[in-house]
XYZ file of N, CA and C in Angstrom:
762
model
N 0.849 -1.192 0.000
C 0.000 0.000 0.000
C 0.886 1.243 0.000
N 0.504 2.216 -0.846
C 1.305 3.414 -0.934
C 1.218 4.229 0.345
N 2.253 5.020 0.595
C 2.352 5.798 1.832
C 1.192 6.770 1.981
N 0.728 7.423 0.910
C -0.353 8.423 1.028
C -1.665 7.765 1.427
N -1.884 6.503 0.969
C -3.105 5.789 1.346
C -3.094 5.439 2.831
N -1.929 5.065 3.330
C -1.796 4.744 4.753
C -2.116 5.971 5.598
N -1.609 7.107 5.187
C -1.841 8.351 5.940
C -3.324 8.706 5.972
N -3.999 8.532 4.811
C -5.426 8.842 4.754
C -6.215 7.935 5.677
N -5.899 6.641 5.700
C -6.606 5.695 6.564
C -6.416 6.020 8.030
N -5.209 6.368 8.401
C -4.928 6.726 9.793
C -5.705 7.966 10.191
N -5.740 8.979 9.286
C -6.459 10.220 9.567
C -7.954 9.965 9.733
N -8.537 9.158 8.840
C -9.970 8.862 8.913
C -10.324 8.092 10.166
N -9.469 7.128 10.548
C -9.747 6.358 11.763
C -9.681 7.253 12.985
N -8.765 8.226 12.975
C -8.653 9.171 14.086
C -9.874 10.055 14.195
N -10.384 10.518 13.034
C -11.590 11.343 13.041
C -12.790 10.549 13.521
N -12.876 9.280 13.138
C -13.984 8.439 13.574
C -13.987 8.248 15.072
N -12.826 8.031 15.651
C -12.730 7.855 17.104
C -13.115 9.123 17.819
N -12.659 10.284 17.255
C -12.986 11.566 17.886
C -14.484 11.813 17.865
N -15.136 11.466 16.717
C -16.573 11.668 16.593
C -17.331 10.796 17.575
N -16.870 9.550 17.762
C -17.527 8.635 18.696
C -17.464 9.165 20.110
N -16.332 9.737 20.486
C -16.173 10.280 21.830
C -17.116 11.455 22.031
N -17.235 12.322 21.048
C -18.082 13.492 21.153
C -19.571 13.113 21.213
N -19.933 11.996 20.600
C -21.336 11.596 20.560
C -21.825 11.050 21.898
N -20.909 10.657 22.765
C -21.296 10.087 24.057
C -20.546 10.776 25.191
N -20.897 12.043 25.452
C -20.208 12.761 26.525
C -20.511 12.146 27.883
N -19.619 12.318 28.783
C -19.781 11.774 30.130
C -20.934 12.479 30.831
N -21.770 11.693 31.490
C -22.927 12.252 32.187
C -22.486 13.112 33.368
N -23.185 14.215 33.571
C -22.957 15.062 34.737
C -23.656 14.434 35.933
N -23.017 14.484 37.076
C -23.602 13.884 38.285
C -24.260 14.952 39.147
N -25.441 14.641 39.654
C -26.167 15.536 40.540
C -26.512 14.779 41.819
N -26.076 15.309 42.945
C -26.362 14.686 44.235
C -27.658 15.276 44.805
N -28.673 14.444 44.881
C -30.006 14.841 45.333
C -30.251 14.205 46.699
N -30.659 15.028 47.665
C -30.821 14.535 49.041
C -32.108 13.737 49.185
N -31.968 12.569 49.788
C -33.104 11.757 50.208
C -33.233 11.934 51.713
N -34.342 12.570 52.137
C -34.494 12.880 53.554
C -34.588 11.634 54.416
N -34.042 11.747 55.590
C -34.235 10.730 56.612
C -34.691 11.434 57.883
N -35.860 11.090 58.503
C -36.797 10.075 58.021
C -37.368 10.440 56.651
N -37.691 9.410 55.886
C -38.131 9.616 54.516
C -39.563 10.151 54.462
N -39.902 10.717 53.299
C -41.173 11.424 53.167
C -41.974 10.878 51.976
N -42.607 9.733 52.153
C -43.525 9.291 51.097
C -44.803 10.124 51.155
N -45.490 10.355 50.065
C -45.279 9.757 48.736
C -44.303 10.528 47.862
N -43.653 11.560 48.423
C -42.772 12.390 47.608
C -41.508 11.649 47.174
N -40.806 11.065 48.144
C -39.540 10.424 47.829
C -39.140 9.517 48.990
N -38.938 8.238 48.688
C -38.564 7.300 49.738
C -37.916 6.071 49.119
N -37.344 5.227 49.946
C -36.647 4.039 49.473
C -37.553 2.824 49.624
N -37.761 2.110 48.524
C -38.588 0.914 48.555
C -37.947 -0.137 49.459
N -38.744 -0.717 50.353
C -38.205 -1.669 51.326
C -37.667 -2.937 50.674
N -38.250 -3.335 49.567
C -37.843 -4.589 48.926
C -36.687 -4.400 47.956
N -36.773 -3.394 47.104
C -35.752 -3.206 46.071
C -34.646 -2.233 46.487
N -34.907 -1.433 47.540
C -33.994 -0.376 48.001
C -33.835 0.740 46.964
N -34.669 0.725 45.940
C -34.641 1.779 44.930
C -35.372 3.008 45.468
N -34.870 4.190 45.132
C -35.536 5.432 45.530
C -36.726 5.647 44.602
N -37.918 5.712 45.184
C -39.152 5.830 44.409
C -39.986 6.984 44.940
N -41.126 7.221 44.309
C -42.024 8.274 44.753
C -42.323 9.260 43.643
N -43.192 10.196 43.947
C -43.605 11.214 42.990
C -42.413 11.965 42.400
N -41.504 12.428 43.257
C -40.398 13.278 42.791
C -39.452 12.537 41.854
N -38.924 11.355 42.228
C -38.049 10.646 41.277
C -38.734 10.335 39.950
N -40.022 9.994 39.995
C -40.733 9.677 38.755
C -40.835 10.901 37.849
N -41.186 12.036 38.439
C -41.372 13.262 37.652
C -40.049 13.770 37.090
N -38.981 13.667 37.881
C -37.712 14.268 37.477
C -36.867 13.379 36.580
N -37.150 12.096 36.557
C -36.280 11.163 35.848
C -36.107 11.511 34.374
N -37.216 11.817 33.693
C -37.124 12.124 32.262
C -36.286 13.364 31.998
N -36.450 14.389 32.839
C -35.665 15.610 32.632
C -34.175 15.330 32.795
N -33.816 14.636 33.859
C -32.400 14.352 34.090
C -31.822 13.502 32.957
N -32.608 12.571 32.436
C -32.139 11.759 31.317
C -31.931 12.617 30.071
N -32.872 13.529 29.813
C -32.753 14.416 28.649
C -31.486 15.268 28.732
N -31.138 15.688 29.924
C -29.986 16.562 30.126
C -28.685 15.789 30.344
N -28.760 14.463 30.233
C -27.596 13.598 30.470
C -27.007 13.837 31.869
N -27.913 13.878 32.848
C -27.526 14.077 34.245
C -27.813 12.783 35.003
N -26.797 12.272 35.654
C -26.963 11.052 36.451
C -27.200 11.443 37.901
N -28.323 11.003 38.462
C -28.691 11.382 39.818
C -28.150 10.376 40.822
N -27.484 10.883 41.826
C -27.045 10.070 42.955
C -27.802 10.543 44.192
N -28.574 9.664 44.817
C -29.342 10.036 45.999
C -28.472 9.874 47.250
N -28.493 10.925 48.069
C -27.672 10.976 49.273
C -28.596 11.143 50.479
N -28.599 10.184 51.383
C -29.486 10.234 52.548
C -28.943 11.191 53.606
N -29.806 12.029 54.136
C -29.418 12.962 55.205
C -30.679 13.517 55.846
N -30.535 14.103 57.036
C -31.707 14.705 57.668
C -31.912 16.122 57.132
N -33.086 16.648 57.402
C -33.520 17.917 56.808
C -32.580 19.077 57.120
N -32.219 19.260 58.380
C -31.409 20.411 58.780
C -29.992 20.324 58.230
N -29.356 19.169 58.386
C -27.977 19.015 57.912
C -27.905 19.131 56.395
N -28.915 18.601 55.709
C -28.922 18.648 54.245
C -28.955 20.085 53.738
N -29.725 20.936 54.391
C -29.797 22.334 53.958
C -28.434 23.000 54.044
N -27.705 22.771 55.118
C -26.390 23.400 55.269
C -25.365 22.782 54.313
N -25.526 21.519 54.004
C -24.645 20.908 53.007
C -24.887 21.510 51.630
N -26.144 21.889 51.362
C -26.463 22.520 50.077
C -25.811 23.896 49.987
N -25.823 24.664 51.070
C -25.153 25.967 51.061
C -23.667 25.803 50.733
N -23.059 24.763 51.294
C -21.613 24.551 51.090
C -21.301 23.884 49.752
N -22.312 23.453 49.021
C -22.079 22.817 47.729
C -21.699 21.360 47.817
N -21.894 20.727 48.974
C -21.574 19.308 49.131
C -22.627 18.432 48.465
N -23.848 18.951 48.330
C -24.905 18.300 47.558
C -25.436 19.330 46.571
N -26.227 18.875 45.602
C -26.654 19.760 44.520
C -28.098 20.206 44.602
N -28.967 19.376 45.169
C -30.389 19.710 45.167
C -31.117 18.972 46.279
N -32.155 19.609 46.806
C -33.025 18.969 47.785
C -34.454 19.449 47.563
N -35.396 18.669 48.047
C -36.801 19.032 47.978
C -37.095 19.967 49.141
N -37.396 21.236 48.835
C -37.442 22.224 49.911
C -38.195 23.474 49.456
N -39.102 23.948 50.287
C -39.803 25.197 50.006
C -38.936 26.377 50.445
N -38.997 27.452 49.701
C -38.164 28.629 49.966
C -38.388 29.170 51.367
N -39.651 29.184 51.830
C -39.958 29.761 53.135
C -39.454 28.925 54.293
N -38.976 27.715 54.012
C -38.452 26.865 55.082
C -36.947 27.031 55.274
N -36.287 27.787 54.399
C -34.829 27.847 54.429
C -34.321 28.992 55.297
N -33.108 28.825 55.783
C -32.493 29.838 56.630
C -31.889 30.964 55.804
N -31.287 30.622 54.668
C -30.643 31.618 53.801
C -31.114 31.432 52.359
N -32.353 31.783 52.056
C -32.886 31.532 50.707
C -32.132 32.247 49.597
N -31.502 33.377 49.924
C -30.783 34.127 48.905
C -29.555 33.380 48.392
N -29.131 32.338 49.093
C -27.952 31.577 48.686
C -28.290 30.388 47.789
N -29.580 30.196 47.494
C -30.004 29.035 46.721
C -30.848 29.445 45.521
N -31.043 28.512 44.613
C -31.946 28.689 43.477
C -33.152 27.780 43.688
N -34.355 28.310 43.438
C -35.572 27.530 43.664
C -36.343 27.364 42.365
N -36.781 26.145 42.134
C -37.594 25.871 40.949
C -39.013 26.383 41.164
N -39.786 26.348 40.109
C -41.215 26.557 40.251
C -41.795 25.356 41.008
N -42.948 25.511 41.657
C -43.494 24.407 42.453
C -43.848 23.179 41.612
N -43.494 22.012 42.140
C -43.966 20.770 41.542
C -45.457 20.611 41.813
N -45.847 20.911 43.046
C -47.251 20.865 43.454
C -47.383 21.630 44.757
N -48.611 21.914 45.141
C -48.873 22.602 46.400
C -49.505 21.643 47.398
N -49.287 21.938 48.679
C -49.955 21.166 49.720
C -50.328 22.104 50.857
N -51.251 21.632 51.688
C -51.629 22.351 52.889
C -51.504 21.413 54.088
N -51.375 21.998 55.261
C -51.403 21.226 56.497
C -52.832 21.193 57.024
N -53.186 20.075 57.627
C -54.515 19.918 58.222
C -54.377 19.396 59.646
N -55.376 19.677 60.448
C -55.498 19.054 61.757
C -56.176 17.699 61.578
N -55.600 16.663 62.170
C -56.199 15.330 62.150
C -56.568 14.952 63.583
N -57.729 14.323 63.731
C -58.243 14.007 65.066
C -58.903 12.632 65.068
N -59.105 12.102 66.278
C -59.768 10.802 66.423
C -61.285 10.930 66.353
N -61.796 12.128 66.576
C -63.234 12.369 66.576
C -63.580 13.394 65.493
N -64.805 13.339 64.969
C -65.205 14.331 63.955
C -65.048 15.754 64.472
N -64.651 16.642 63.579
C -64.435 18.038 63.934
C -65.559 18.901 63.368
N -65.805 20.023 63.998
C -66.851 20.938 63.538
C -66.546 21.398 62.119
N -67.581 21.464 61.305
C -67.403 21.883 59.913
C -67.017 23.346 59.808
N -67.424 24.144 60.771
C -67.110 25.567 60.791
C -66.254 25.879 62.019
N -65.408 26.895 61.870
C -64.594 27.297 63.005
C -63.254 27.843 62.585
N -62.588 28.481 63.511
C -61.264 29.035 63.293
C -60.228 28.128 63.958
N -59.006 28.246 63.505
C -57.932 27.434 64.081
C -57.845 27.641 65.587
N -58.015 28.883 66.029
C -57.933 29.182 67.459
C -58.990 28.427 68.253
N -60.157 28.259 67.661
C -61.240 27.553 68.353
C -60.889 26.086 68.596
N -60.148 25.513 67.667
C -59.829 24.088 67.774
C -58.626 23.822 68.683
N -57.582 24.658 68.610
C -56.315 24.295 69.244
C -56.131 24.820 70.665
N -56.883 25.814 71.085
C -56.684 26.358 72.430
C -56.935 25.295 73.497
N -55.954 25.147 74.357
C -56.050 24.169 75.434
C -55.790 22.740 74.996
N -55.306 22.553 73.761
C -55.094 21.211 73.227
C -53.603 20.909 73.050
N -53.301 19.618 73.002
C -51.948 19.156 72.689
C -51.916 18.744 71.222
N -50.883 19.189 70.520
C -50.810 18.957 69.082
C -49.515 18.223 68.742
N -49.636 17.083 68.079
C -48.459 16.327 67.645
C -47.858 16.990 66.407
N -46.566 17.275 66.467
C -45.861 17.989 65.400
C -44.566 17.262 65.072
N -43.934 17.649 63.962
C -42.625 17.117 63.597
C -41.535 17.936 64.274
N -40.591 17.239 64.847
C -39.455 17.894 65.494
C -38.718 18.794 64.499
N -38.363 19.982 64.947
C -37.613 20.991 64.181
C -38.458 21.721 63.133
N -39.674 21.302 62.905
C -40.496 21.984 61.906
C -41.049 23.294 62.471
N -41.127 24.292 61.615
C -41.721 25.580 61.988
C -43.126 25.631 61.389
N -44.118 25.823 62.256
C -45.508 25.878 61.814
C -46.022 27.300 62.023
N -46.050 28.059 60.943
C -46.439 29.469 61.066
C -47.850 29.626 61.618
N -48.758 28.763 61.221
C -50.144 28.885 61.678
C -50.283 28.599 63.170
N -49.420 27.740 63.708
C -49.533 27.329 65.108
C -48.597 28.079 66.053
N -47.563 28.707 65.518
C -46.549 29.355 66.357
C -47.139 30.340 67.369
N -48.105 31.188 67.010
C -48.656 32.110 68.021
C -49.272 31.387 69.215
N -49.895 30.250 68.984
C -50.538 29.510 70.068
C -49.513 28.775 70.931
N -48.426 28.326 70.302
C -47.353 27.697 71.080
C -46.617 28.741 71.917
N -46.348 29.898 71.330
C -45.604 30.943 72.045
C -46.387 31.485 73.240
N -47.703 31.511 73.137
C -48.531 32.031 74.230
C -48.976 30.931 75.197
N -48.507 29.704 74.925
C -48.870 28.539 75.749
C -50.371 28.239 75.728
N -51.060 28.716 74.703
C -52.474 28.385 74.553
C -52.657 26.964 74.009
N -51.605 26.439 73.381
C -51.609 25.063 72.898
C -50.245 24.451 73.205
N -50.224 23.146 73.401
C -48.979 22.455 73.736
C -48.439 21.740 72.499
N -47.154 21.874 72.277
C -46.496 21.210 71.157
C -45.887 19.896 71.637
N -46.218 18.795 70.938
C -45.682 17.473 71.277
C -44.910 16.976 70.065
N -43.585 17.074 70.108
C -42.757 16.762 68.945
C -42.545 15.264 68.767
N -42.367 14.872 67.516
C -42.054 13.485 67.173
C -41.060 13.485 66.015
N -40.314 12.388 65.829
C -39.271 12.368 64.790
C -39.782 12.157 63.374
N -41.041 11.758 63.201
C -41.562 11.504 61.861
C -43.081 11.648 61.838
N -43.641 11.737 60.636
C -45.087 11.817 60.487
C -45.762 10.525 60.931
N -45.097 9.388 60.692
C -45.644 8.109 61.143
C -45.797 8.102 62.660
N -44.796 8.607 63.354
C -44.869 8.684 64.811
C -45.959 9.649 65.246
N -46.141 10.737 64.507
C -47.213 11.682 64.823
C -48.572 10.980 64.881
N -48.858 10.199 63.847
C -50.155 9.531 63.803
C -50.265 8.443 64.864
N -49.171 7.751 65.126
C -49.191 6.748 66.194
C -49.488 7.393 67.542
N -48.869 8.535 67.799
C -49.099 9.246 69.047
C -50.536 9.736 69.148
N -51.081 10.208 68.029
C -52.470 10.648 68.019
C -53.408 9.487 68.345
N -53.188 8.351 67.686
C -54.043 7.192 67.901
C -53.917 6.637 69.309
N -52.763 6.842 69.935
C -52.541 6.367 71.305
C -52.974 7.378 72.358
N -53.538 8.498 71.916
C -54.043 9.481 72.858
C -52.993 10.378 73.470
N -51.811 10.447 72.864
C -50.740 11.301 73.381
C -50.987 12.767 73.052
N -51.861 13.034 72.098
C -52.182 14.412 71.737
C -53.618 14.450 71.218
N -54.155 15.646 71.139
C -55.526 15.816 70.669
C -55.610 15.892 69.150
N -54.570 16.470 68.545
C -54.532 16.609 67.092
C -53.126 16.297 66.588
N -53.059 15.896 65.326
C -51.796 15.866 64.596
C -51.910 16.902 63.484
N -50.881 17.712 63.315
C -50.880 18.758 62.293
C -49.939 18.301 61.191
N -50.505 17.981 59.997
C -49.706 17.282 58.994
C -50.012 17.716 57.571
N -49.002 17.524 56.734
C -49.109 17.674 55.282
C -50.170 16.705 54.762
N -51.091 17.207 53.959
C -52.211 16.400 53.479
C -51.784 15.172 52.678
N -50.765 15.306 51.817
C -50.357 14.198 50.970
C -49.639 13.119 51.774
N -48.791 13.538 52.700
C -48.093 12.576 53.547
C -49.090 11.833 54.434
N -50.048 12.571 55.004
C -51.060 11.944 55.856
C -51.881 10.932 55.063
N -52.270 11.275 53.839
C -53.050 10.344 53.018
C -52.267 9.066 52.739
N -50.981 9.204 52.463
C -50.146 8.024 52.200
C -50.051 7.144 53.448
N -49.817 7.756 54.591
C -49.685 6.986 55.826
C -50.979 6.274 56.182
N -52.100 6.963 56.041
C -53.383 6.352 56.376
C -53.683 5.175 55.453
N -53.316 5.300 54.200
C -53.581 4.233 53.241
C -52.665 3.035 53.469
N -51.396 3.288 53.791
C -50.404 2.207 53.859
C -50.206 1.639 55.262
N -50.376 2.456 56.292
C -50.084 1.996 57.656
C -51.314 1.871 58.551
N -52.364 2.604 58.238
C -53.544 2.587 59.114
C -54.835 2.401 58.308
N -54.885 1.401 57.430
C -56.077 1.254 56.586
C -57.349 0.934 57.363
N -57.199 0.398 58.585
C -58.376 0.042 59.374
C -58.707 1.081 60.446
N -58.002 2.218 60.421
C -58.243 3.264 61.416
C -59.054 4.401 60.801
N -59.891 4.993 61.594
C -60.699 6.119 61.146
C -60.201 7.397 61.812
N -59.703 8.318 61.004
C -59.304 9.623 61.502
C -60.079 10.691 60.732
N -60.192 11.851 61.334
C -60.947 12.953 60.746
C -60.023 14.160 60.623
N -60.247 14.956 59.601
C -59.410 16.138 59.420
C -60.269 17.393 59.376
N -59.630 18.497 59.645
C -60.319 19.783 59.656
C -60.873 20.100 58.270
N -61.958 20.844 58.243
C -62.579 21.194 56.964
C -61.670 22.085 56.134
N -60.861 22.885 56.803
C -59.962 23.810 56.109
C -58.516 23.399 56.289
N -57.708 23.723 55.276
C -56.269 23.530 55.375
C -55.602 24.840 55.757
N -54.330 24.738 56.144
C -53.599 25.918 56.611
C -52.219 25.963 55.960
N -51.693 27.184 55.845
C -50.320 27.419 55.379
C -50.018 26.716 54.059
N -50.716 27.053 52.977
C -50.407 26.427 51.683
C -48.971 26.709 51.264
N -48.312 25.669 50.772
C -46.902 25.773 50.406
C -46.693 25.123 49.044
N -45.914 25.778 48.193
C -45.501 25.194 46.928
C -44.215 24.415 47.136
N -44.254 23.126 46.837
C -43.085 22.273 47.055
C -42.130 22.414 45.873
N -40.941 22.888 46.127
C -39.976 23.186 45.075
C -38.698 22.370 45.252
N -37.868 22.402 44.223
C -36.518 21.845 44.310
C -35.554 23.007 44.505
N -34.761 22.939 45.563
C -33.743 23.963 45.824
C -32.409 23.461 45.270
N -31.776 24.282 44.426
C -30.510 23.921 43.789
C -29.379 24.779 44.334
N -28.177 24.224 44.314
C -26.985 25.036 44.526
C -26.832 25.970 43.311
N -26.322 27.191 43.493
C -26.232 28.154 42.377
C -25.472 27.664 41.152
N -24.624 26.652 41.285
C -23.876 26.190 40.109
C -24.777 25.543 39.049
N -26.058 25.302 39.398
C -27.004 24.726 38.454
C -27.893 25.787 37.801
N -27.459 27.028 37.822
C -28.264 28.137 37.302
C -28.618 27.963 35.828
N -27.706 27.471 35.024
C -27.936 27.352 33.589
C -29.031 26.334 33.267
N -29.257 25.368 34.155
C -30.269 24.333 33.906
C -31.651 24.713 34.434
N -31.757 25.792 35.218
C -33.002 26.091 35.920
C -34.156 26.427 34.968
N -33.907 27.222 33.934
C -34.978 27.612 33.012
C -35.569 26.394 32.309
N -34.712 25.501 31.853
C -35.192 24.283 31.181
C -35.951 23.397 32.164
N -35.490 23.350 33.391
C -36.155 22.544 34.412
C -37.552 23.082 34.702
N -37.675 24.391 34.831
C -38.982 24.998 35.085
C -39.945 24.767 33.916
N -39.447 24.862 32.698
C -40.277 24.594 31.532
C -40.774 23.154 31.543
N -39.900 22.249 31.898
C -40.269 20.833 31.992
C -41.367 20.628 33.037
N -41.244 21.278 34.190
C -42.258 21.145 35.237
C -43.613 21.666 34.759
N -43.613 22.799 34.052
C -44.872 23.347 33.543
C -45.544 22.366 32.582
N -44.756 21.729 31.739
C -45.304 20.747 30.801
C -45.893 19.557 31.543
N -45.199 19.092 32.563
C -45.696 17.956 33.343
C -47.006 18.281 34.051
N -47.123 19.509 34.538
C -48.361 19.925 35.208
C -49.503 20.035 34.219
N -49.241 20.632 33.060
C -50.279 20.798 32.034
C -50.787 19.453 31.532
N -49.903 18.479 31.461
C -50.276 17.150 30.985
C -50.929 16.302 32.078
N -50.927 16.799 33.302
C -51.520 16.051 34.398
C -50.644 14.943 34.940
N -49.384 14.910 34.520
C -48.486 13.824 34.920
C -48.218 13.833 36.420
N -47.999 15.015 36.991
C -47.684 15.113 38.411
C -48.858 14.635 39.258
N -50.067 15.046 38.900
C -51.257 14.608 39.640
C -51.439 13.097 39.539
N -51.130 12.521 38.393
C -51.265 11.079 38.205
C -50.269 10.311 39.076
N -49.030 10.782 39.113
C -48.028 10.107 39.942
C -48.354 10.247 41.425
N -48.894 11.386 41.831
C -49.283 11.570 43.226
C -50.367 10.562 43.607
N -51.384 10.436 42.778
C -52.459 9.492 43.051
C -51.922 8.066 43.073
N -51.032 7.746 42.155
C -50.468 6.392 42.083
C -49.734 6.027 43.375
N -48.878 6.927 43.853
C -48.079 6.579 45.025
C -48.866 6.653 46.338
N -49.886 7.501 46.397
C -50.712 7.530 47.613
C -51.489 6.244 47.770
N -51.994 5.719 46.653
C -52.863 4.544 46.724
C -52.142 3.240 46.414
N -50.877 3.298 46.033
C -50.130 2.091 45.647
C -50.006 1.131 46.823
N -50.271 -0.150 46.577
C -50.167 -1.162 47.625
C -48.712 -1.575 47.810
């Protein structure tokens, strides 16, 4: 074979290898916090498969795949995870802006969905009334470290007693055992727990919800370039009803 033909073959093979490398860029890694205690139906670890499942992983999976982002779930508690996000040790967590200590240091997505807190009780509650009418002189089961804007005035004035627990599951157990008069809980989490852990128990909730919150993803600022595309993706999922479908699926899933 002539020398010029050899050179052409070598050059073409080199270009082919370069093109192959460019066609399959290395995936970017994103560390997403999985809260402990876990928060179904939003995000939790399946007991049998140990896979992280729930509304949030289902909704976000397609976007991360489109962006060639590989998600690594990192287990941590709520308070420590927030400070790790400020330091850039993790990339994203499920967190509402009003719950953060330094919101100006983070980027927040548009809400995936909204939820409200409700009072849950062992006995039927009056259809009409104000929060003050229900909670004065009562003990209320709450999550440890959580700030409840609707209840804080009553706790500060000692008109109601706060009974903390480490998880929502413990809240309902304490309520059923008579340790408190009410449990104050996120509607979606309460529905999941009642369906999966207390299917034979009858609990009642207040006619009105309190403190509506949009559940967002909080990102470290280094993800600023991806935020607009992420928000557009969320809007499409909401318009298509995908988020509502996944919520219903995980609340009622056996």
